[in-house]
Amino acid sequence: MIMASPRRRGGATASTTKRRPVVDAQPEAAVILAALGDSVIVIDRSGNIRLVNPAAEHFLGAGAAALCGSALADFVAPHSPLLSLVDSVWRIGNTISEYDMLLEGPRFGSRSVTIQGALTGEGADMLVLTLHERSMADMMDRHLTHRSAARSITAMAAMLAHEVKNPLSGIRGAAQLLEQDADPASRELTQLICDETDRIVALVDRMEAFSDHRPIERGTVNIHEVLERVRKAAQSGFARHVRLVEEYDPSLPPVHGNRDLLVQVFLNLVKNAAEALPNTEGEIILTTAYRHGLRVTRPGGEGRQRLPLMVAVTDNGAGIPEDLRPHLFEPFVTSKRTGTGLGLALVAKVIGDHGGVIEFDSQPRRTVFRVFLPVVAQDGSG
């Protein structure tokens, strides 16, 4: 006797029952934020931090317990461009992005980041900031470009010293001979020849500094004594019209370097900053700080060298033109009408000879040159 198959409620047989797909529970927002590599910061209209993800805790140098409820302004430098961006988002209501913004704070130093700010919704009382940091690899790529530029001018300098100075001395000698029998009008022309040849010789002499391959003499140098000499020279001359601010870390260890060459480097950077400033309300800030973590490979594969000492020269000028920035440390690149374009190329060479790194960020009313240098180790070596 054949029995009929039992039926389930609803009339469908067991073999024809359709299985409903299993829907996974939605992951919590905190889990998603924790997985992000970029820093996420949520603030309210009072400027207080309401939420951070682990990446933001690491970036700002504090835990969530210390950050949440505190003002964002407490963790960034005064007058930070980040605060201006936040104000713009609240005022306009749209998503706003800033690329390669220099962000500084007492806990995390100076970092170049891309920042995006957006409200959490229409009429929202929360604002979300995401920070994407420019990688150290980008910074090192630019540094290697600076080194290559310095090496390229080295060969040029050696060639010019030999091929140009000798003919110039002959030209000047001939002009002096002509001057002996010349009338007053002609003497003016011969003097012009002498002056111009002297000017070219002085330019070639400056370039000869690039062809000096001898190791620099280095010793224990107090970087604040170097900067004090630079400040006095600047304020007694080309920076009389400038407000010069010093923000120093007095606990810094000495630099392993050459005092005279470092004076030349920072005098050049301060002079460039002063020339970029307006006649009124111009300001240059000299900053020193200790930065952990920056290491570069020594020339010749001799291991890696720590560069913890940072010196920054900041000005509130118009900024460096966009088209000059990729080539700023190359020879003969300048925005000055009477400039030779050798100053920053020489700065790059001297810093490279010290085993250091020079980097810059520029935007209107805030240009920063940062120099990272080795310090004297406890055993007296660099």
XYZ file of C-alpha atoms in Angstrom, residues 43 46 60 137 140 160 187 192 210 224 243 258 281 286 289 304-305 332 335 364-366:
22
model
C 33.205 67.292 16.374
C 31.201 73.949 19.975
C 46.765 63.145 17.641
C 57.940 57.856 1.105
C 61.896 60.971 0.853
C 82.524 76.625 -15.254
C 86.573 104.819 -19.573
C 81.419 98.605 -17.120
C 79.282 72.851 -5.114
C 70.126 77.738 19.236
C 58.529 90.481 13.285
C 79.516 72.423 11.013
C 52.679 92.646 9.125
C 61.912 80.076 13.986
C 61.740 70.568 18.174
C 70.402 54.185 8.655
C 70.765 57.483 10.458
C 68.922 78.695 -11.434
C 61.103 83.874 -8.637
C 49.263 81.489 0.769
C 50.316 83.176 4.026
C 52.107 80.091 5.315
